[in-house]
PDB file of C-alpha atoms in Angstrom:
ATOM      1  CA  MET O   1      -2.783  12.002  16.910  1.00 47.00           C
ATOM      2  CA  THR O   2      -6.570  12.190  16.939  1.00 58.00           C
ATOM      3  CA  ALA O   3      -9.071   9.802  18.457  1.00 64.00           C
ATOM      4  CA  ALA O   4     -11.648   8.007  16.360  1.00 71.00           C
ATOM      5  CA  THR O   5     -14.766  10.168  16.139  1.00 77.00           C
ATOM      6  CA  GLY O   6     -17.534   7.679  15.395  1.00 85.00           C
ATOM      7  CA  HIS O   7     -19.252   4.896  17.297  1.00 92.00           C
ATOM      8  CA  HIS O   8     -17.238   1.695  17.118  1.00 95.00           C
ATOM      9  CA  VAL O   9     -18.743  -0.770  14.649  1.00 95.00           C
ATOM     10  CA  LYS O  10     -19.452  -4.128  16.230  1.00 94.00           C
ATOM     11  CA  GLY O  11     -17.060  -6.784  14.947  1.00 95.00           C
ATOM     12  CA  PHE O  12     -14.374  -4.337  13.842  1.00 97.00           C
ATOM     13  CA  PRO O  13     -10.879  -4.289  15.398  1.00 98.00           C
ATOM     14  CA  GLU O  14     -10.284  -1.572  17.974  1.00 97.00           C
ATOM     15  CA  THR O  15      -7.126  -0.359  16.223  1.00 98.00           C
ATOM     16  CA  VAL O  16      -5.550  -0.749  12.787  1.00 98.00           C
ATOM     17  CA  SER O  17      -2.269   0.113  11.116  1.00 98.00           C
ATOM     18  CA  VAL O  18      -2.416   2.334   8.034  1.00 98.00           C
ATOM     19  CA  ILE O  19       0.491   1.559   5.712  1.00 98.00           C
ATOM     20  CA  GLU O  20       1.334   4.366   3.296  1.00 98.00           C
ATOM     21  CA  VAL O  21       2.549   3.195  -0.130  1.00 97.00           C
ATOM     22  CA  GLY O  22       2.228   6.430  -2.110  1.00 96.00           C
ATOM     23  CA  PRO O  23       5.940   7.314  -2.167  1.00 96.00           C
ATOM     24  CA  ARG O  24       6.641   4.005  -3.948  1.00 95.00           C
ATOM     25  CA  ASP O  25       3.490   2.594  -5.526  1.00 91.00           C
ATOM     26  CA  GLY O  26       2.008   6.018  -6.110  1.00 91.00           C
ATOM     27  CA  LEU O  27       5.003   7.718  -7.680  1.00 94.00           C
ATOM     28  CA  GLN O  28       6.519   4.834  -9.644  1.00 90.00           C
ATOM     29  CA  SER O  29       4.406   5.438 -12.765  1.00 84.00           C
ATOM     30  CA  GLU O  30       4.692   9.226 -12.839  1.00 89.00           C
ATOM     31  CA  PRO O  31       6.307  10.221 -16.157  1.00 89.00           C
ATOM     32  CA  GLU O  32       7.976  13.363 -14.807  1.00 93.00           C
ATOM     33  CA  PHE O  33      10.726  12.837 -12.241  1.00 96.00           C
ATOM     34  CA  VAL O  34       9.690  14.090  -8.817  1.00 97.00           C
ATOM     35  CA  PRO O  35      12.695  15.828  -7.212  1.00 97.00           C
ATOM     36  CA  THR O  36      14.264  13.942  -4.329  1.00 98.00           C
ATOM     37  CA  ASP O  37      13.695  16.750  -1.832  1.00 98.00           C
ATOM     38  CA  ARG O  38       9.971  16.770  -2.632  1.00 97.00           C
ATOM     39  CA  LYS O  39       9.737  13.026  -2.096  1.00 98.00           C
ATOM     40  CA  ILE O  40      11.477  13.412   1.262  1.00 98.00           C
ATOM     41  CA  ALA O  41       9.167  16.282   2.264  1.00 98.00           C
ATOM     42  CA  LEU O  42       6.134  14.174   1.337  1.00 98.00           C
ATOM     43  CA  VAL O  43       7.307  11.246   3.473  1.00 98.00           C
ATOM     44  CA  ASN O  44       8.155  13.502   6.403  1.00 98.00           C
ATOM     45  CA  GLY O  45       4.713  15.118   6.168  1.00 98.00           C
ATOM     46  CA  LEU O  46       3.066  11.693   6.295  1.00 98.00           C
ATOM     47  CA  ILE O  47       5.114  10.759   9.355  1.00 98.00           C
ATOM     48  CA  ASP O  48       4.167  14.059  11.031  1.00 98.00           C
ATOM     49  CA  ALA O  49       0.499  13.204  10.376  1.00 98.00           C
ATOM     50  CA  GLY O  50       0.891   9.996  12.363  1.00 98.00           C
ATOM     51  CA  ILE O  51       1.682   7.367   9.723  1.00 98.00           C
ATOM     52  CA  ARG O  52       4.088   4.877  11.275  1.00 98.00           C
ATOM     53  CA  HIS O  53       4.588   2.379   8.450  1.00 98.00           C
ATOM     54  CA  LEU O  54       5.581   3.566   4.977  1.00 98.00           C
ATOM     55  CA  GLU O  55       6.750   1.890   1.786  1.00 98.00           C
ATOM     56  CA  VAL O  56       9.039   4.672   0.645  1.00 98.00           C
ATOM     57  CA  THR O  57      10.780   3.418  -2.502  1.00 98.00           C
ATOM     58  CA  SER O  58      12.058   0.442  -4.452  1.00 97.00           C
ATOM     59  CA  PHE O  59      15.629  -0.709  -5.005  1.00 97.00           C
ATOM     60  CA  VAL O  60      14.812  -1.741  -8.532  1.00 93.00           C
ATOM     61  CA  SER O  61      16.985  -1.069 -11.579  1.00 91.00           C
ATOM     62  CA  PRO O  62      16.911   2.659 -12.437  1.00 91.00           C
ATOM     63  CA  ARG O  63      16.410   1.631 -16.059  1.00 90.00           C
ATOM     64  CA  ALA O  64      13.228  -0.242 -15.163  1.00 87.00           C
ATOM     65  CA  VAL O  65      11.735   2.467 -12.924  1.00 91.00           C
ATOM     66  CA  PRO O  66      13.570   5.772 -13.474  1.00 94.00           C
ATOM     67  CA  GLN O  67      11.303   7.565 -10.984  1.00 95.00           C
ATOM     68  CA  LEU O  68      12.850   5.615  -8.094  1.00 96.00           C
ATOM     69  CA  ARG O  69      16.491   5.930  -9.097  1.00 97.00           C
ATOM     70  CA  ASP O  70      17.092   8.084  -6.013  1.00 98.00           C
ATOM     71  CA  ALA O  71      16.061   5.350  -3.534  1.00 98.00           C
ATOM     72  CA  ALA O  72      19.109   5.597  -1.260  1.00 98.00           C
ATOM     73  CA  ASP O  73      19.051   9.408  -1.236  1.00 98.00           C
ATOM     74  CA  VAL O  74      15.354   9.474  -0.311  1.00 98.00           C
ATOM     75  CA  LEU O  75      15.927   7.049   2.542  1.00 98.00           C
ATOM     76  CA  ALA O  76      18.881   9.082   3.814  1.00 98.00           C
ATOM     77  CA  GLY O  77      16.814  12.266   3.972  1.00 98.00           C
ATOM     78  CA  ILE O  78      13.801  10.987   5.909  1.00 98.00           C
ATOM     79  CA  ASP O  79      13.327  12.062   9.526  1.00 97.00           C
ATOM     80  CA  ARG O  80      13.412   8.793  11.456  1.00 96.00           C
ATOM     81  CA  SER O  81      13.167  10.298  14.920  1.00 96.00           C
ATOM     82  CA  LYS O  82       9.499   9.338  15.355  1.00 96.00           C
ATOM     83  CA  GLY O  83      10.162   5.622  14.906  1.00 96.00           C
ATOM     84  CA  ALA O  84       8.319   5.052  11.641  1.00 98.00           C
ATOM     85  CA  VAL O  85       9.043   1.740   9.922  1.00 98.00           C
ATOM     86  CA  LEU O  86      10.391   2.342   6.419  1.00 98.00           C
ATOM     87  CA  THR O  87      10.157  -0.452   3.864  1.00 98.00           C
ATOM     88  CA  ALA O  88      11.147  -0.823   0.215  1.00 98.00           C
ATOM     89  CA  LEU O  89      10.534  -3.289  -2.563  1.00 96.00           C
ATOM     90  CA  VAL O  90      13.549  -5.378  -3.545  1.00 97.00           C
ATOM     91  CA  PRO O  91      13.322  -7.333  -6.822  1.00 93.00           C
ATOM     92  CA  ASN O  92      16.541  -9.318  -6.590  1.00 94.00           C
ATOM     93  CA  ALA O  93      19.746  -9.938  -4.634  1.00 95.00           C
ATOM     94  CA  LYS O  94      21.426  -6.828  -6.034  1.00 96.00           C
ATOM     95  CA  GLY O  95      18.528  -4.702  -4.847  1.00 96.00           C
ATOM     96  CA  ALA O  96      18.638  -6.389  -1.440  1.00 98.00           C
ATOM     97  CA  VAL O  97      22.307  -5.476  -1.031  1.00 98.00           C
ATOM     98  CA  ARG O  98      21.571  -1.850  -1.946  1.00 97.00           C
ATOM     99  CA  ALA O  99      18.603  -1.733   0.439  1.00 98.00           C
ATOM    100  CA  ALA O 100      20.652  -3.153   3.309  1.00 98.00           C
ATOM    101  CA  GLU O 101      23.459  -0.668   2.683  1.00 98.00           C
ATOM    102  CA  ALA O 102      20.929   2.188   2.678  1.00 98.00           C
ATOM    103  CA  GLY O 103      19.576   1.126   6.085  1.00 97.00           C
ATOM    104  CA  ILE O 104      16.041   0.050   5.207  1.00 98.00           C
ATOM    105  CA  ASP O 105      13.930  -1.230   8.122  1.00 98.00           C
ATOM    106  CA  ALA O 106      12.287  -4.075   6.169  1.00 98.00           C
ATOM    107  CA  MET O 107      12.487  -5.460   2.646  1.00 98.00           C
ATOM    108  CA  VAL O 108       9.422  -6.386   0.616  1.00 98.00           C
ATOM    109  CA  VAL O 109       9.544  -9.159  -1.983  1.00 97.00           C
ATOM    110  CA  PHE O 110       6.713  -9.374  -4.453  1.00 95.00           C
ATOM    111  CA  MET O 111       5.230 -11.718  -7.007  1.00 95.00           C
ATOM    112  CA  SER O 112       1.910 -12.217  -8.723  1.00 95.00           C
ATOM    113  CA  ALA O 113      -0.571 -14.956  -8.028  1.00 95.00           C
ATOM    114  CA  SER O 114      -1.119 -15.329 -11.782  1.00 94.00           C
ATOM    115  CA  GLU O 115       1.635 -16.561 -14.075  1.00 94.00           C
ATOM    116  CA  SER O 116       0.891 -14.104 -16.879  1.00 93.00           C
ATOM    117  CA  HIS O 117       0.965 -10.987 -14.698  1.00 92.00           C
ATOM    118  CA  ASN O 118       4.170 -12.157 -13.037  1.00 89.00           C
ATOM    119  CA  LEU O 119       5.770 -12.451 -16.484  1.00 92.00           C
ATOM    120  CA  LYS O 120       4.595  -8.945 -17.389  1.00 87.00           C
ATOM    121  CA  ASN O 121       5.495  -7.408 -14.041  1.00 82.00           C
ATOM    122  CA  VAL O 122       8.930  -8.922 -13.360  1.00 86.00           C
ATOM    123  CA  ASN O 123       9.636 -10.995 -16.503  1.00 88.00           C
ATOM    124  CA  ARG O 124       9.847 -14.214 -14.496  1.00 91.00           C
ATOM    125  CA  THR O 125       7.711 -17.247 -13.882  1.00 93.00           C
ATOM    126  CA  ARG O 126       6.288 -17.650 -10.400  1.00 93.00           C
ATOM    127  CA  ALA O 127       8.722 -20.496  -9.740  1.00 93.00           C
ATOM    128  CA  GLN O 128      11.644 -18.303 -10.773  1.00 93.00           C
ATOM    129  CA  SER O 129      10.450 -15.513  -8.476  1.00 93.00           C
ATOM    130  CA  LEU O 130      10.232 -17.831  -5.481  1.00 94.00           C
ATOM    131  CA  GLU O 131      13.660 -19.257  -6.245  1.00 93.00           C
ATOM    132  CA  GLY O 132      15.168 -15.771  -6.325  1.00 93.00           C
ATOM    133  CA  PHE O 133      13.649 -14.813  -2.980  1.00 96.00           C
ATOM    134  CA  ALA O 134      15.921 -17.267  -1.172  1.00 95.00           C
ATOM    135  CA  ASP O 135      18.937 -15.044  -1.891  1.00 96.00           C
ATOM    136  CA  ILE O 136      17.085 -11.951  -0.714  1.00 97.00           C
ATOM    137  CA  VAL O 137      16.033 -13.637   2.516  1.00 97.00           C
ATOM    138  CA  GLN O 138      19.624 -14.695   3.143  1.00 97.00           C
ATOM    139  CA  ILE O 139      21.015 -11.196   2.514  1.00 98.00           C
ATOM    140  CA  ALA O 140      18.337  -9.632   4.710  1.00 98.00           C
ATOM    141  CA  GLY O 141      18.914 -12.187   7.455  1.00 97.00           C
ATOM    142  CA  GLU O 142      22.645 -11.472   7.528  1.00 97.00           C
ATOM    143  CA  ALA O 143      21.804  -7.770   7.955  1.00 98.00           C
ATOM    144  CA  ASN O 144      19.136  -8.488  10.611  1.00 98.00           C
ATOM    145  CA  ILE O 145      16.419  -7.003   8.407  1.00 98.00           C
ATOM    146  CA  PRO O 146      12.940  -8.609   8.268  1.00 98.00           C
ATOM    147  CA  VAL O 147      11.363  -9.538   4.934  1.00 98.00           C
ATOM    148  CA  PHE O 148       7.697  -9.061   4.058  1.00 98.00           C
ATOM    149  CA  GLY O 149       5.946 -10.798   1.164  1.00 98.00           C
ATOM    150  CA  ALA O 150       3.470  -9.240  -1.261  1.00 97.00           C
ATOM    151  CA  ILE O 151       1.137 -11.182  -3.552  1.00 97.00           C
ATOM    152  CA  ALA O 152      -0.123  -9.151  -6.522  1.00 95.00           C
ATOM    153  CA  THR O 153      -3.303 -10.026  -8.475  1.00 95.00           C
ATOM    154  CA  SER O 154      -4.655 -11.741  -5.346  1.00 97.00           C
ATOM    155  CA  PHE O 155      -8.248 -10.999  -6.360  1.00 97.00           C
ATOM    156  CA  GLY O 156      -8.061 -11.390 -10.126  1.00 95.00           C
ATOM    157  CA  CYS O 157      -5.762 -11.004 -13.121  1.00 92.00           C
ATOM    158  CA  PRO O 158      -6.272  -8.696 -16.127  1.00 89.00           C
ATOM    159  CA  PHE O 159      -4.951 -11.435 -18.424  1.00 91.00           C
ATOM    160  CA  GLU O 160      -6.339 -14.608 -16.866  1.00 92.00           C
ATOM    161  CA  GLY O 161      -9.485 -13.438 -15.103  1.00 93.00           C
ATOM    162  CA  ASN O 162     -10.247 -15.245 -11.863  1.00 95.00           C
ATOM    163  CA  VAL O 163      -7.313 -16.292  -9.713  1.00 95.00           C
ATOM    164  CA  PRO O 164      -7.969 -19.454  -7.681  1.00 96.00           C
ATOM    165  CA  VAL O 165      -7.708 -19.253  -3.922  1.00 97.00           C
ATOM    166  CA  SER O 166      -5.290 -22.179  -4.074  1.00 97.00           C
ATOM    167  CA  ALA O 167      -2.731 -19.989  -5.868  1.00 96.00           C
ATOM    168  CA  ILE O 168      -2.808 -17.473  -2.997  1.00 96.00           C
ATOM    169  CA  VAL O 169      -2.505 -20.220  -0.411  1.00 97.00           C
ATOM    170  CA  ASP O 170       0.397 -21.899  -2.235  1.00 96.00           C
ATOM    171  CA  ILE O 171       2.395 -18.658  -2.367  1.00 97.00           C
ATOM    172  CA  ALA O 172       1.618 -17.839   1.270  1.00 98.00           C
ATOM    173  CA  ARG O 173       2.864 -21.277   2.294  1.00 97.00           C
ATOM    174  CA  ALA O 174       5.999 -20.845   0.198  1.00 97.00           C
ATOM    175  CA  TYR O 175       6.632 -17.511   1.893  1.00 97.00           C
ATOM    176  CA  ARG O 176       6.097 -19.096   5.306  1.00 97.00           C
ATOM    177  CA  ASP O 177       8.563 -21.861   4.507  1.00 97.00           C
ATOM    178  CA  MET O 178      11.173 -19.135   3.805  1.00 96.00           C
ATOM    179  CA  GLY O 179      10.408 -17.496   7.141  1.00 96.00           C
ATOM    180  CA  ILE O 180       8.189 -14.748   5.687  1.00 97.00           C
ATOM    181  CA  THR O 181       4.948 -14.466   7.672  1.00 96.00           C
ATOM    182  CA  THR O 182       4.074 -10.791   7.155  1.00 98.00           C
ATOM    183  CA  LEU O 183       2.047 -10.822   3.942  1.00 97.00           C
ATOM    184  CA  SER O 184       0.139  -8.368   1.755  1.00 98.00           C
ATOM    185  CA  LEU O 185      -2.657  -9.333  -0.632  1.00 98.00           C
ATOM    186  CA  GLY O 186      -2.559  -6.923  -3.565  1.00 96.00           C
ATOM    187  CA  ASP O 187      -5.615  -6.009  -5.592  1.00 93.00           C
ATOM    188  CA  THR O 188      -3.471  -4.543  -8.422  1.00 84.00           C
ATOM    189  CA  THR O 189      -6.301  -3.758 -10.891  1.00 84.00           C
ATOM    190  CA  GLY O 190      -9.277  -3.207  -8.613  1.00 90.00           C
ATOM    191  CA  MET O 191     -10.849  -6.629  -9.152  1.00 94.00           C
ATOM    192  CA  ALA O 192     -11.490  -7.279  -5.450  1.00 97.00           C
ATOM    193  CA  THR O 193     -15.044  -7.467  -4.116  1.00 97.00           C
ATOM    194  CA  PRO O 194     -16.209  -7.904  -0.507  1.00 98.00           C
ATOM    195  CA  PRO O 195     -17.090 -11.608  -1.009  1.00 98.00           C
ATOM    196  CA  LEU O 196     -13.641 -12.292  -2.488  1.00 98.00           C
ATOM    197  CA  VAL O 197     -12.005 -10.500   0.444  1.00 98.00           C
ATOM    198  CA  GLN O 198     -13.927 -12.658   2.895  1.00 98.00           C
ATOM    199  CA  GLU O 199     -13.114 -15.851   0.987  1.00 98.00           C
ATOM    200  CA  ARG O 200      -9.377 -15.200   0.711  1.00 98.00           C
ATOM    201  CA  CYS O 201      -8.892 -13.932   4.250  1.00 98.00           C
ATOM    202  CA  ARG O 202     -10.622 -17.002   5.652  1.00 98.00           C
ATOM    203  CA  ALA O 203      -8.686 -19.379   3.398  1.00 98.00           C
ATOM    204  CA  LEU O 204      -5.361 -17.899   4.505  1.00 97.00           C
ATOM    205  CA  GLY O 205      -6.451 -17.925   8.146  1.00 96.00           C
ATOM    206  CA  GLU O 206      -7.032 -21.660   7.897  1.00 97.00           C
ATOM    207  CA  ALA O 207      -4.020 -22.574   5.741  1.00 97.00           C
ATOM    208  CA  VAL O 208      -1.386 -20.222   7.180  1.00 97.00           C
ATOM    209  CA  PRO O 209      -2.680 -19.162  10.611  1.00 97.00           C
ATOM    210  CA  GLU O 210       0.686 -17.680  11.594  1.00 96.00           C
ATOM    211  CA  ALA O 211       0.530 -15.123   8.756  1.00 96.00           C
ATOM    212  CA  ASP O 212      -0.022 -11.445   9.566  1.00 97.00           C
ATOM    213  CA  ILE O 213      -2.115 -10.210   6.637  1.00 98.00           C
ATOM    214  CA  ALA O 214      -2.309  -6.738   5.108  1.00 98.00           C
ATOM    215  CA  LEU O 215      -4.797  -5.788   2.391  1.00 98.00           C
ATOM    216  CA  HIS O 216      -3.916  -3.556  -0.546  1.00 97.00           C
ATOM    217  CA  PHE O 217      -6.855  -2.326  -2.628  1.00 96.00           C
ATOM    218  CA  HIS O 218      -7.203  -0.177  -5.719  1.00 93.00           C
ATOM    219  CA  ASN O 219     -10.348   1.830  -6.351  1.00 92.00           C
ATOM    220  CA  THR O 220     -10.565   1.010 -10.055  1.00 89.00           C
ATOM    221  CA  ARG O 221     -14.209  -0.040  -9.858  1.00 91.00           C
ATOM    222  CA  GLY O 222     -15.222   2.153  -6.946  1.00 92.00           C
ATOM    223  CA  VAL O 223     -15.431  -0.490  -4.194  1.00 96.00           C
ATOM    224  CA  GLY O 224     -12.029  -0.094  -2.542  1.00 96.00           C
ATOM    225  CA  LEU O 225     -13.379   1.066   0.819  1.00 97.00           C
ATOM    226  CA  ALA O 226     -16.184  -1.496   0.683  1.00 98.00           C
ATOM    227  CA  CYS O 227     -13.427  -4.116   0.478  1.00 98.00           C
ATOM    228  CA  VAL O 228     -11.722  -2.534   3.494  1.00 98.00           C
ATOM    229  CA  TYR O 229     -15.029  -2.823   5.353  1.00 98.00           C
ATOM    230  CA  ALA O 230     -15.127  -6.531   4.480  1.00 98.00           C
ATOM    231  CA  GLY O 231     -11.549  -6.933   5.686  1.00 98.00           C
ATOM    232  CA  LEU O 232     -12.344  -5.219   8.971  1.00 98.00           C
ATOM    233  CA  LEU O 233     -15.180  -7.673   9.544  1.00 98.00           C
ATOM    234  CA  GLU O 234     -12.647 -10.470   9.046  1.00 98.00           C
ATOM    235  CA  GLY O 235     -10.395  -8.956  11.722  1.00 98.00           C
ATOM    236  CA  VAL O 236      -7.636  -7.720   9.390  1.00 98.00           C
ATOM    237  CA  THR O 237      -5.749  -4.876  11.065  1.00 98.00           C
ATOM    238  CA  ARG O 238      -3.268  -3.735   8.366  1.00 98.00           C
ATOM    239  CA  TYR O 239      -4.296  -1.733   5.283  1.00 98.00           C
ATOM    240  CA  GLU O 240      -2.142  -0.242   2.538  1.00 98.00           C
ATOM    241  CA  ALA O 241      -3.215   3.030   0.931  1.00 97.00           C
ATOM    242  CA  SER O 242      -1.761   5.874  -1.104  1.00 96.00           C
ATOM    243  CA  ILE O 243      -1.952   9.569  -0.336  1.00 96.00           C
ATOM    244  CA  GLY O 244      -4.465  11.292  -2.620  1.00 95.00           C
ATOM    245  CA  GLY O 245      -5.140   7.998  -4.420  1.00 93.00           C
ATOM    246  CA  LEU O 246      -1.866   8.097  -6.329  1.00 91.00           C
ATOM    247  CA  GLY O 247      -0.785   5.030  -8.237  1.00 81.00           C
ATOM    248  CA  GLY O 248      -1.713   2.291 -10.645  1.00 64.00           C
ATOM    249  CA  CYS O 249       0.237  -0.712 -11.878  1.00 57.00           C
ATOM    250  CA  PRO O 250       2.167   0.150 -15.083  1.00 53.00           C
ATOM    251  CA  PHE O 251       1.991  -3.498 -16.189  1.00 52.00           C
ATOM    252  CA  ALA O 252      -1.810  -3.919 -16.068  1.00 53.00           C
ATOM    253  CA  PRO O 253      -4.390  -2.407 -18.452  1.00 55.00           C
ATOM    254  CA  ASN O 254      -6.654   0.339 -17.060  1.00 56.00           C
ATOM    255  CA  ALA O 255      -5.173   0.157 -13.559  1.00 58.00           C
ATOM    256  CA  THR O 256      -6.074   3.250 -11.561  1.00 67.00           C
ATOM    257  CA  GLY O 257      -4.912   4.485  -8.207  1.00 80.00           C
ATOM    258  CA  ASN O 258      -4.826   2.892  -4.801  1.00 91.00           C
ATOM    259  CA  ILE O 259      -7.470   3.652  -2.210  1.00 96.00           C
ATOM    260  CA  CYS O 260      -6.770   7.097  -0.760  1.00 96.00           C
ATOM    261  CA  THR O 261      -5.055   7.201   2.600  1.00 98.00           C
ATOM    262  CA  GLU O 262      -7.109  10.154   3.812  1.00 97.00           C
ATOM    263  CA  ASP O 263     -10.375   8.538   2.663  1.00 97.00           C
ATOM    264  CA  LEU O 264      -9.411   5.357   4.503  1.00 98.00           C
ATOM    265  CA  VAL O 265      -8.549   7.247   7.702  1.00 98.00           C
ATOM    266  CA  TYR O 266     -11.830   9.183   7.490  1.00 97.00           C
ATOM    267  CA  MET O 267     -13.813   5.940   7.256  1.00 97.00           C
ATOM    268  CA  LEU O 268     -11.881   4.388  10.140  1.00 98.00           C
ATOM    269  CA  ASP O 269     -12.482   7.469  12.276  1.00 97.00           C
ATOM    270  CA  GLU O 270     -16.207   7.403  11.533  1.00 96.00           C
ATOM    271  CA  CYS O 271     -16.353   3.675  12.379  1.00 97.00           C
ATOM    272  CA  GLY O 272     -14.695   4.243  15.758  1.00 97.00           C
ATOM    273  CA  VAL O 273     -11.466   2.478  14.772  1.00 98.00           C
ATOM    274  CA  GLU O 274      -8.206   3.998  16.025  1.00 98.00           C
ATOM    275  CA  SER O 275      -5.466   4.507  13.446  1.00 98.00           C
ATOM    276  CA  GLY O 276      -3.296   7.051  15.261  1.00 97.00           C
ATOM    277  CA  VAL O 277      -3.408   9.319  12.209  1.00 98.00           C
ATOM    278  CA  ASP O 278      -4.440  12.982  12.303  1.00 97.00           C
ATOM    279  CA  LEU O 279      -6.937  13.435   9.452  1.00 97.00           C
ATOM    280  CA  ASP O 280      -6.575  17.217   9.190  1.00 96.00           C
ATOM    281  CA  ARG O 281      -2.810  16.941   8.836  1.00 97.00           C
ATOM    282  CA  LEU O 282      -3.195  14.105   6.354  1.00 97.00           C
ATOM    283  CA  ILE O 283      -5.506  16.208   4.183  1.00 97.00           C
ATOM    284  CA  ARG O 284      -2.842  18.896   4.076  1.00 97.00           C
ATOM    285  CA  VAL O 285      -0.287  16.310   2.931  1.00 97.00           C
ATOM    286  CA  SER O 286      -2.616  15.047   0.190  1.00 96.00           C
ATOM    287  CA  ARG O 287      -2.949  18.602  -1.112  1.00 96.00           C
ATOM    288  CA  GLN O 288       0.834  18.845  -0.983  1.00 96.00           C
ATOM    289  CA  ALA O 289       1.043  15.643  -3.062  1.00 95.00           C
ATOM    290  CA  GLU O 290      -1.400  17.119  -5.580  1.00 93.00           C
ATOM    291  CA  ALA O 291       0.787  20.195  -5.922  1.00 94.00           C
ATOM    292  CA  VAL O 292       3.888  18.041  -6.399  1.00 92.00           C
ATOM    293  CA  ILE O 293       2.251  15.949  -9.123  1.00 92.00           C
ATOM    294  CA  GLY O 294       0.642  18.961 -10.768  1.00 91.00           C
ATOM    295  CA  ARG O 295      -2.817  17.538 -11.440  1.00 90.00           C
ATOM    296  CA  THR O 296      -6.058  16.796  -9.596  1.00 91.00           C
ATOM    297  CA  LEU O 297      -5.875  13.583  -7.576  1.00 92.00           C
ATOM    298  CA  PRO O 298      -8.901  11.322  -6.982  1.00 90.00           C
ATOM    299  CA  GLY O 299      -9.092  11.662  -3.196  1.00 92.00           C
ATOM    300  CA  GLN O 300     -12.564  12.689  -2.013  1.00 93.00           C
ATOM    301  CA  VAL O 301     -12.006  13.754   1.595  1.00 95.00           C
ATOM    302  CA  MET O 302      -9.206  16.114   0.557  1.00 93.00           C
ATOM    303  CA  LYS O 303     -11.851  17.999  -1.458  1.00 92.00           C
ATOM    304  CA  ALA O 304     -14.865  17.776   0.875  1.00 90.00           C
ATOM    305  CA  GLY O 305     -13.172  17.786   4.267  1.00 90.00           C
ATOM    306  CA  PRO O 306     -14.354  15.862   7.355  1.00 88.00           C
ATOM    307  CA  ARG O 307     -18.075  15.130   7.752  1.00 86.00           C
ATOM    308  CA  LEU O 308     -18.720  17.788  10.385  1.00 82.00           C
ATOM    309  CA  GLN O 309     -16.805  20.563   8.657  1.00 81.00           C
ATOM    310  CA  THR O 310     -19.137  23.545   8.594  1.00 75.00           C
ATOM    311  CA  TYR O 311     -19.300  26.767   6.601  1.00 77.00           C
ATOM    312  CA  GLY O 312     -20.630  30.271   7.124  1.00 81.00           C
ATOM    313  CA  MET O 313     -24.100  30.943   5.750  1.00 80.00           C
ATOM    314  CA  ASP O 314     -22.673  33.719   3.555  1.00 82.00           C
ATOM    315  CA  SER O 315     -20.293  31.325   1.814  1.00 78.00           C
ATOM    316  CA  VAL O 316     -23.103  29.874  -0.342  1.00 76.00           C
ATOM    317  CA  ALA O 317     -25.587  31.738  -2.503  1.00 82.00           C
ATOM    318  CA  THR O 318     -29.211  31.761  -1.318  1.00 83.00           C
ATOM    319  CA  ALA O 319     -31.849  30.374  -3.658  1.00 83.00           C
ATOM    320  CA  ASN O 320     -34.160  32.867  -5.323  1.00 79.00           C
ATOM    321  CA  GLY O 321     -37.895  32.267  -5.599  1.00 64.00           C
TER     322      GLY O 321
END
C-alpha cells in the first residue's frame, strides 16, 4: 500500500474505494477466450496491488457470453486470503443459484435506465427486469449474500439520447424498495459529462439518501477522469475502473473501454486521496493484462509511468545545432 503523494484537494473525500471491473466488464467482449488460469492470475495480481473490491465474472449463460463460461472455476482459483470482496453479475434466478453455489461475496443485478438499451442488453423491458430481480434478491437473501444494483445508460443512451434524471431516480427507488441500497451509475457509452455527474448525484442524494453510490465511467469521449473529478467534488467515494482501460459494451455502438484503473489511481494519488492501491504494482498488472490480450491497451500511466519518474540523461538523444 502506498500513501497519496499529492496535496489533498479541498472538498475531496479523504479516502475512496477503487472497484476493479476489468475481469468481467473488460474481458466479456474479447473474441478470443482468455484461459482460466490467466484470468485468475490477473485477479490475484490486482489483489496484490491493493484492490479490495473486484467484479470478477458474470454468471450469465455461456451461450450469451462465452468468455465468462468459466465463472465458477475463476472464483475457485482466486486467493481470498487478503479479504477482497468478489462480486459477479447475475442476470436471472438461475445465475443467482450458480453464483451462490460458487461462493460469491455479493451479487450484482443490472438494468438500463433507457428502455431501448435494456431491450438490446438483456432482451427485457425495464419492468420485466425489475420483476425478475425479486427472485434474485430472495435467493441471495437465503444464502446471506448482499445484492448490489447497477444502472446502465445513466448519463445517456445511444438509441434514445438524453436519459431523464427521473428514470435514474425511479430505478434507484425500486432497488431500495427491494432492499438494494448499494448502487452503481453506469456510463456505458461515455456520454457522461461533469455537469451531468453533478446533477445525477445530487438528485439521488435527495431522493434516495440511504443509497451508497458508485460511479462507472467510460472514456469514449476523453472525459472519464474529468467525470471522476466531478464525482469527488460531490463526495462520491466509490469508483469502478478497468485495468488498462479494457472493456466496452457489446450492445452499444462505438462503446470503448472503461476508465483505466491505473490512471484513476494516479489521479487520486496526485490529488491527495487515499485509495490503498500501490500504483507501481498496478502498472505491472496492466502490462500483464496487455500481454494476455495481445494488443496495446489505452492506459496512459502504464506507458508514461508516475509523474516523478526520472530518466538518465544518456537515455535521450541530445539536440544538434
